[in-house]
XYZ file of C-alpha atoms in Angstrom:
571
model
C 20.406 18.196 31.558
C 22.767 15.397 30.484
C 25.590 16.095 28.080
C 24.978 15.115 24.495
C 26.311 11.626 23.851
C 27.559 10.345 20.493
C 24.299 8.410 20.055
C 22.327 11.617 19.681
C 25.008 13.919 18.345
C 23.807 15.150 14.950
C 27.216 14.327 13.506
C 26.608 10.678 14.433
C 23.398 10.531 12.364
C 23.312 10.081 8.614
C 21.129 12.680 6.897
C 18.477 10.249 5.643
C 18.615 7.587 8.385
C 14.826 7.719 8.653
C 14.390 6.386 5.102
C 15.484 2.925 6.247
C 13.904 3.208 9.703
C 10.748 1.801 11.261
C 9.018 4.006 13.848
C 6.970 2.755 16.817
C 4.323 5.100 18.204
C 3.620 5.131 21.936
C 0.487 6.734 23.353
C 1.825 7.343 26.869
C -1.371 7.127 28.904
C -2.170 3.680 27.440
C 1.244 2.030 27.104
C 2.480 1.045 30.572
C 1.670 2.368 34.061
C 4.578 2.234 36.521
C 2.852 3.578 39.648
C -0.616 2.001 39.657
C -2.669 5.152 39.106
C -4.303 3.734 35.970
C -2.467 6.080 33.593
C 0.569 5.074 31.579
C 3.723 7.103 32.153
C 7.294 7.647 30.997
C 8.897 5.294 33.552
C 6.496 2.669 32.200
C 7.777 3.319 28.673
C 11.370 2.976 29.894
C 10.525 -0.415 31.414
C 9.558 -1.728 27.950
C 12.551 -0.551 25.912
C 14.019 -4.059 25.750
C 10.745 -5.215 24.178
C 11.026 -2.527 21.500
C 14.658 -3.434 20.920
C 13.651 -7.066 20.424
C 10.999 -5.982 17.905
C 13.764 -4.169 16.053
C 12.311 -0.686 15.619
C 14.614 2.275 15.081
C 12.722 5.112 16.732
C 10.011 5.699 19.310
C 7.485 8.432 18.582
C 5.954 9.528 21.878
C 2.575 11.255 21.702
C 2.340 14.421 23.835
C 3.415 14.103 27.461
C 3.758 17.847 28.003
C 2.029 19.702 30.809
C -1.635 19.933 29.833
C -5.178 20.243 31.225
C -5.848 17.065 29.169
C -8.949 18.399 27.420
C -7.813 16.581 24.270
C -5.586 13.965 25.920
C -2.471 16.122 25.886
C -2.868 17.818 22.504
C -3.791 20.953 24.450
C -0.386 22.011 25.791
C 0.001 24.524 28.599
C 3.820 24.301 28.867
C 6.019 23.123 25.999
C 9.106 22.675 28.164
C 7.669 20.694 31.054
C 6.160 17.239 31.500
C 2.707 16.660 32.927
C 3.010 15.102 36.400
C 0.697 12.255 35.351
C 3.441 11.118 32.964
C 6.537 11.902 35.031
C 9.266 14.527 34.942
C 11.852 16.048 32.630
C 14.396 13.795 34.321
C 12.301 10.830 33.196
C 12.497 12.106 29.600
C 16.274 12.362 29.953
C 16.339 8.765 31.168
C 14.118 7.713 28.251
C 16.427 9.413 25.748
C 19.470 7.786 27.328
C 17.813 4.363 27.409
C 16.818 4.583 23.751
C 20.229 5.769 22.622
C 21.975 3.028 24.587
C 19.911 0.528 22.589
C 20.531 2.187 19.235
C 17.058 3.736 19.020
C 15.933 7.353 18.744
C 13.188 9.543 20.224
C 10.671 11.482 18.120
C 8.602 14.023 20.054
C 5.152 15.284 19.156
C 5.208 18.950 18.150
C 1.791 20.585 18.584
C 2.144 24.174 17.414
C -0.976 24.974 15.393
C -2.598 25.625 18.758
C -1.920 25.651 22.490
C -4.103 25.142 25.526
C -6.190 28.119 26.602
C -4.327 27.698 29.904
C -0.948 28.358 28.285
C 0.613 31.602 29.608
C 0.855 32.889 26.039
C -2.905 32.733 25.624
C -3.643 34.135 29.053
C -1.464 37.144 28.229
C -3.043 37.455 24.771
C -6.479 37.936 26.372
C -5.282 41.446 27.284
C -5.540 43.662 24.180
C -2.695 45.860 25.479
C -0.213 43.027 26.092
C 2.893 42.225 24.049
C 1.222 38.985 22.970
C -2.112 40.556 22.004
C -1.898 39.174 18.449
C -0.252 35.804 19.154
C -3.648 34.168 18.498
C -6.498 34.792 16.043
C -8.874 37.335 17.564
C -11.862 38.900 15.814
C -14.908 41.030 16.504
C -18.428 39.621 15.986
C -19.881 39.509 12.498
C -21.258 42.969 11.623
C -24.878 43.405 12.631
C -24.832 40.637 15.279
C -24.767 40.910 19.038
C -21.640 39.388 20.617
C -21.860 35.753 21.709
C -25.131 35.020 19.889
C -25.760 32.361 17.211
C -24.426 33.529 13.847
C -22.206 36.223 15.347
C -19.065 34.146 14.830
C -16.581 35.909 12.487
C -16.771 33.059 9.928
C -18.925 29.967 9.480
C -16.028 27.595 10.076
C -16.865 24.446 12.006
C -14.614 22.962 14.655
C -13.259 19.476 13.988
C -14.722 18.550 17.388
C -18.246 19.815 16.605
C -19.750 23.276 16.931
C -18.368 26.592 15.678
C -14.605 27.159 15.344
C -14.891 30.465 17.226
C -15.409 31.049 20.950
C -16.338 34.294 22.692
C -13.891 35.507 25.351
C -15.524 37.851 27.866
C -12.233 39.214 29.184
C -10.965 40.338 25.793
C -14.381 41.074 24.322
C -13.620 39.213 21.094
C -13.850 35.783 19.535
C -10.799 33.543 19.216
C -10.303 30.834 16.603
C -10.060 27.163 17.603
C -10.095 24.627 14.775
C -10.273 21.917 17.442
C -11.583 22.142 21.030
C -12.502 25.573 22.413
C -9.650 24.931 24.871
C -7.212 24.752 21.926
C -6.886 28.291 20.521
C -4.975 28.556 17.230
C -1.636 30.360 17.239
C -1.203 33.244 14.794
C 1.781 32.197 12.710
C 1.619 35.461 10.765
C 3.331 36.987 13.814
C 7.128 36.408 13.533
C 7.437 36.426 17.331
C 5.211 33.321 17.477
C 7.436 31.529 14.986
C 10.585 32.508 16.856
C 9.122 31.224 20.126
C 8.295 27.890 18.473
C 11.801 27.645 17.012
C 13.384 28.352 20.391
C 11.256 25.655 22.006
C 12.222 23.135 19.312
C 15.908 23.931 19.772
C 15.489 23.417 23.523
C 14.319 19.852 22.881
C 16.997 19.213 20.241
C 19.623 20.281 22.760
C 18.084 17.857 25.220
C 18.684 15.027 22.766
C 15.516 14.360 20.753
C 15.990 12.972 17.260
C 12.922 14.247 15.449
C 9.447 15.734 15.508
C 6.015 14.538 14.451
C 4.228 17.808 13.709
C 0.535 17.825 14.579
C -1.822 19.237 11.873
C 1.120 21.221 10.566
C -0.550 22.240 7.293
C -3.079 24.345 9.220
C -0.536 26.893 10.511
C -0.946 29.214 7.494
C -4.435 30.653 7.114
C -5.650 32.403 3.975
C -6.225 36.087 4.603
C -8.643 37.645 5.118
C -10.461 34.956 7.104
C -13.739 34.457 5.241
C -16.692 32.066 5.201
C -16.275 28.585 3.784
C -18.474 27.196 1.031
C -21.538 25.372 2.343
C -22.803 22.415 0.297
C -26.319 21.357 1.359
C -26.256 18.030 3.180
C -22.486 18.056 3.643
C -20.249 19.069 6.491
C -17.837 21.954 5.905
C -14.716 20.570 4.258
C -11.208 20.929 5.660
C -10.362 23.403 2.914
C -12.175 26.492 4.131
C -9.324 28.898 4.629
C -7.097 27.052 7.058
C -5.498 24.223 5.065
C -2.253 24.708 3.102
C -2.384 28.488 3.298
C -0.224 30.736 1.092
C 2.724 30.878 3.503
C 2.983 27.161 4.296
C 6.188 26.573 2.340
C 7.713 29.758 3.710
C 6.944 28.815 7.316
C 8.252 25.262 6.926
C 11.436 26.352 5.157
C 12.037 29.009 7.797
C 11.644 26.384 10.540
C 13.992 24.064 8.699
C 16.671 26.711 8.379
C 16.260 27.948 11.957
C 16.380 24.645 13.829
C 16.377 21.526 11.635
C 19.128 22.029 9.072
C 22.248 20.033 9.869
C 20.701 18.103 12.756
C 19.565 15.169 10.556
C 16.233 14.850 12.331
C 13.199 12.796 11.369
C 10.393 15.207 10.541
C 6.886 14.101 9.642
C 4.022 16.525 9.304
C 0.458 15.449 9.959
C -1.362 17.061 7.039
C -5.160 16.652 6.843
C -6.458 17.111 3.324
C -2.988 17.169 1.777
C -2.720 16.290 -1.906
C 0.094 14.463 -3.684
C 1.198 17.732 -5.255
C 1.317 19.524 -1.912
C 3.118 16.596 -0.291
C 5.699 16.558 -3.055
C 6.430 20.214 -2.278
C 6.644 19.675 1.473
C 8.952 16.651 1.165
C 11.132 17.486 -1.869
C 14.707 17.414 -0.490
C 15.800 20.489 -2.412
C 13.039 22.609 -0.820
C 14.263 21.855 2.733
C 10.902 21.712 4.461
C 9.852 18.277 5.844
C 11.041 14.698 5.543
C 7.557 13.251 4.987
C 3.893 13.825 5.738
C 0.992 11.805 7.103
C -1.812 11.907 4.552
C -5.344 10.682 5.279
C -6.810 9.736 1.932
C -6.487 5.985 2.394
C -8.028 6.022 5.879
C -11.044 7.957 4.577
C -12.029 5.357 2.004
C -14.595 3.742 4.321
C -16.496 7.026 4.772
C -19.375 8.351 2.677
C -17.863 11.256 0.665
C -18.697 14.657 2.122
C -20.645 13.242 5.064
C -17.955 13.061 7.742
C -16.153 10.173 9.386
C -19.224 8.668 11.090
C -21.058 7.952 7.813
C -19.726 4.477 7.121
C -19.373 2.549 3.903
C -17.655 -0.722 3.076
C -14.066 -0.597 1.911
C -13.636 -1.480 -1.789
C -10.174 -3.045 -2.179
C -9.517 -1.668 -5.701
C -10.068 1.838 -4.272
C -7.485 1.226 -1.540
C -4.948 -0.150 -4.019
C -5.491 2.757 -6.391
C -4.984 5.264 -3.605
C -1.827 3.667 -2.246
C -0.469 3.386 -5.801
C -1.247 7.075 -6.413
C 0.912 8.064 -3.457
C 3.674 5.586 -4.268
C 3.900 6.770 -7.873
C 3.211 10.432 -7.112
C 6.144 10.837 -4.722
C 8.570 8.546 -6.557
C 11.771 10.507 -7.149
C 10.158 13.683 -5.761
C 9.466 13.223 -2.045
C 8.972 10.512 0.551
C 5.999 8.532 1.862
C 4.994 7.623 5.379
C 3.308 4.225 5.715
C 0.711 3.508 8.374
C -2.521 1.666 9.148
C -3.012 2.568 12.822
C -2.337 5.499 15.113
C -3.909 7.141 18.174
C -6.648 8.658 15.965
C -7.424 5.575 13.857
C -9.225 2.336 14.819
C -7.375 -0.988 14.846
C -6.686 -2.125 11.296
C -7.330 -5.836 11.953
C -10.879 -4.937 13.052
C -11.392 -2.202 10.485
C -10.263 -3.768 7.191
C -9.160 -7.180 8.390
C -10.848 -10.125 10.084
C -10.484 -10.125 13.864
C -12.262 -13.462 14.378
C -10.442 -16.156 16.362
C -10.025 -18.088 13.112
C -8.391 -15.385 10.996
C -7.075 -12.599 13.277
C -3.423 -13.689 13.347
C -3.023 -14.174 9.611
C -5.174 -11.142 8.887
C -2.885 -8.936 10.983
C 0.200 -10.462 9.360
C -1.116 -10.053 5.829
C -2.115 -6.430 6.344
C 1.365 -5.799 7.770
C 3.037 -7.385 4.763
C 0.969 -5.374 2.303
C 1.936 -2.102 4.007
C 5.535 -2.676 5.085
C 6.770 -3.768 1.662
C 5.734 -0.432 0.130
C 8.293 2.344 -0.315
C 8.465 4.796 2.579
C 8.947 4.893 6.330
C 6.615 2.494 8.195
C 4.944 3.441 11.473
C 3.719 0.832 13.952
C 1.197 1.875 16.578
C 1.460 0.199 19.986
C -0.348 -3.137 20.019
C -0.537 -3.338 16.233
C 2.471 -5.673 16.346
C 0.501 -8.213 18.398
C -2.760 -7.821 16.473
C -4.799 -5.896 19.053
C -8.432 -5.318 18.078
C -11.050 -2.589 18.446
C -12.433 -1.982 21.920
C -15.912 -3.466 21.433
C -17.627 -0.659 23.376
C -21.441 -0.766 23.314
C -22.395 2.240 25.468
C -21.567 5.944 25.241
C -20.581 5.778 28.920
C -17.538 3.684 27.985
C -16.013 6.401 25.803
C -13.629 9.161 26.935
C -12.831 10.801 23.591
C -13.940 14.442 23.341
C -14.661 14.031 19.613
C -17.185 11.246 20.255
C -18.749 12.816 23.356
C -19.319 16.148 21.587
C -20.676 14.494 18.454
C -23.010 12.246 20.453
C -24.438 15.160 22.409
C -25.123 17.252 19.302
C -26.414 14.348 17.199
C -28.811 13.188 19.912
C -30.135 16.746 20.284
C -30.962 16.632 16.571
C -32.849 13.344 16.943
C -30.236 10.866 15.724
C -30.660 7.112 16.213
C -28.313 6.246 19.091
C -27.895 2.657 17.932
C -26.560 3.886 14.603
C -24.237 6.337 16.346
C -22.836 3.621 18.587
C -22.318 1.372 15.585
C -20.219 4.071 13.901
C -18.241 4.828 17.055
C -17.488 1.120 17.531
C -16.001 0.993 14.027
C -14.228 4.353 13.724
C -13.878 5.879 17.205
C -10.442 6.988 18.406
C -10.790 5.197 21.748
C -10.494 1.917 19.826
C -6.759 2.611 19.593
C -6.441 4.016 23.099
C -7.398 1.041 25.254
C -4.450 -0.134 27.376
C -1.640 -2.137 25.832
C -1.844 -5.874 26.507
C 1.398 -7.024 28.121
C 0.164 -10.303 29.587
C -3.024 -12.155 30.502
C -3.304 -10.850 34.082
C -6.351 -8.960 35.333
C -5.363 -5.596 33.839
C -3.200 -7.075 31.066
C 0.008 -6.078 32.853
C -0.748 -2.435 32.064
C -1.450 -1.313 35.643
C -1.965 -2.589 39.169
C -4.783 -0.063 39.583
C -7.934 0.785 37.663
C -7.103 1.698 34.042
C -8.378 4.978 32.612
C -10.024 2.993 29.775
C -11.180 -0.604 30.190
C -8.839 -3.416 29.195
C -10.286 -5.643 26.450
C -11.340 -9.109 27.569
C -9.369 -10.666 24.711
C -6.111 -9.828 26.514
C -6.172 -13.442 27.701
C -5.167 -14.581 24.191
C -3.880 -11.331 22.635
C -0.907 -10.109 24.642
C 2.794 -9.351 24.211
C 4.092 -12.087 26.502
C 2.342 -14.809 24.522
C 3.335 -13.221 21.200
C 7.029 -13.033 22.066
C 7.006 -16.711 23.122
C 5.309 -17.870 19.907
C 7.665 -17.928 16.883
C 4.635 -17.855 14.558
C 2.983 -14.837 16.175
C 2.095 -11.463 14.681
C 4.985 -9.986 16.714
C 7.613 -12.118 15.014
C 6.095 -11.459 11.596
C 6.538 -7.730 12.233
C 10.079 -8.385 13.440
C 10.924 -10.145 10.174
C 9.370 -7.328 8.124
C 11.553 -4.838 9.987
C 14.621 -7.011 9.327
C 13.810 -7.018 5.601
C 13.706 -3.207 5.542
C 17.071 -3.071 7.281
C 18.786 -5.663 5.104
C 17.186 -5.526 1.647
C 17.931 -2.575 -0.613
C 14.933 -3.357 -2.826
C 12.573 -2.964 0.148
C 14.158 0.364 1.056
C 14.639 1.877 -2.384
C 12.799 -0.163 -5.025
C 10.214 1.392 -7.336
C 6.615 0.296 -6.782
C 4.534 -1.292 -9.535
C 0.864 -2.220 -8.993
C -0.456 -5.487 -10.445
C -4.079 -6.599 -10.893
C -5.592 -3.216 -9.900
C -9.225 -4.374 -10.199
C -8.894 -7.676 -8.334
C -11.393 -7.792 -5.452
C -9.254 -9.943 -3.105
C -5.638 -9.631 -4.139
C -3.167 -6.834 -3.415
C -0.190 -7.611 -5.655
C 2.758 -5.433 -6.546
C 6.438 -5.469 -7.439
C 9.412 -3.564 -6.114
C 12.274 -3.135 -8.567
C 15.716 -1.571 -8.156
C 18.191 -1.271 -11.022
C 19.908 -4.654 -11.588
C 18.685 -6.217 -8.322
C 16.314 -9.212 -8.493
C 12.817 -7.744 -8.049
C 10.390 -8.563 -5.264
C 6.855 -9.796 -5.864
C 4.394 -9.144 -3.032
C 1.158 -11.149 -3.000
C -1.467 -10.600 -0.308
C -4.956 -12.082 -0.182
C -6.823 -9.422 1.787
C -9.958 -11.506 2.254
C -11.343 -14.346 4.361
C -11.804 -16.599 1.317
C -9.218 -18.480 -0.780
C -7.963 -16.589 -3.814
C -6.984 -18.107 -7.150
C -3.902 -16.388 -8.524
C -4.046 -14.995 -12.060
C -1.808 -17.023 -14.333
C 0.779 -14.299 -14.866
C 1.397 -14.123 -11.075
C 2.168 -17.819 -10.681
C 5.878 -17.184 -10.603
C 8.512 -19.178 -8.787
C 11.336 -17.644 -6.828
C 12.910 -17.441 -3.395
C 10.260 -17.062 -0.695
C 11.460 -14.341 1.681
C 8.384 -14.065 3.872
C 4.956 -15.652 4.102
C 2.064 -16.068 6.485
C 0.976 -19.684 5.891
C 2.123 -20.335 2.316
C 0.039 -22.827 0.406
C 2.223 -25.416 -1.335
C -0.028 -24.969 -4.384
C 1.549 -21.943 -6.050
C -1.601 -21.053 -7.956
C -3.671 -20.290 -4.876
C -3.570 -18.126 -1.753
C -5.534 -19.217 1.296
C -7.569 -16.720 3.335
C -5.354 -13.902 4.639
C -2.209 -15.394 3.143
C 0.756 -13.343 1.987
C 3.955 -14.145 0.134
C 7.018 -12.067 -0.549
C 9.004 -13.654 -3.363
C 12.396 -12.677 -4.775
C 12.222 -13.323 -8.493
C 15.124 -14.581 -10.539
């Protein structure tokens, strides 16, 4: 293990460096393949660090590259302190850390500790009722009056996020174990202090190795409400997230304990993925005085195109006033209390330019730019998902055979067994499926987009011939350079970093307009036409000032063209 250098010495970091930072997420298997096996890897990531430096980002968040059976693409970890051979070695991680630090960037690792793989040694030992780790996971007998491993015998009626029951029968132990996700992802029992200590020791191992932060997967599920009981069933609706395993009674205790054990004094970026989290809960998790987390990922805004209570595959059109109201709720709700994360895309979300933008040849570039402006000028820490900065689109898959995502494959199998219309299923998957974000990164216009010399694990999109990083870097008017300028604004403008948000025109069907104000500084006015039609500006927004950033500004100040944005410093 290399010695700690100044670049990743905690003393060299300011406590809140992440409040002025922009984070770039890499999904390793889809970013860059160095050895031609069709899977991206860590040496491939290292080969693109100069690209990330040119973009100007401050930190790289790497999705899981730990040793794993890959049932859920690496979110089923079998060894927390080793790297899966498909991605490389621990020495490659050391080289990645060194390469980032040499360029003034930091590494954020994924921390997946609500569950492990069922192939993790901890779980294998826990299958023995007499072992020291017998209660490191959630084990339970069948429901009274039911035969083991029969329908309805599960200890509770909880549904897995990946379809089917959240309990699986283990013949060796003779009990059910809980898995909120895949049956190969058993949930850890955080009520056991030995589990928490083992997690803390593992985190410290990575901190000592030089990592600069953690993105914590579904962290608000680690505390379950006891006793484990059935969730409420509403006819015609799927079981909600809040059925005994979201924001349990010991959440704050567990997070504070983790903070004190391994985070305090290291000045790390910490962001907790928190399904179902409310503003009030987030304000607790992220309040500085409580010493829990730096920020959370909430999911309210990315659920606005779903039919309420019907699950993610029941689509509805996005209503812009709803999106503005939701973003404003989070901006105002955490002002002076906590801190926001800002994102459109990630490895679980479809491409924003296809989802809520216009990915046609006519409007894609300005659509991607305008969506970026609307998000990045909010208060919080922005996250860019690989390919977002060049305006990559959804995959365009038309057959179930093209998908690899366990969530889609399980849902398709169950829905078809119940007589669903496959055409409607495929339509939903094409809009919302996770594989939309997981197709290989487009580096150039070669046969496999510069991602690999072999056969990629997911098909490369045909539009790589005109949507690729090489072309974007060469074009000063590209989406890439628009993102670069947005990042520069966050680094150089105190109003962007610290200013208070104020929503304007909340009911406007095309326009997202807001101000950012900071004490005696000249305020910023952000105007974004989030539609494919021209937008007449309301009279009170026809204000003159210094134009800091725009997509294709119309000389006529009273009108925004389709997918046009302006960032104006007012006098």
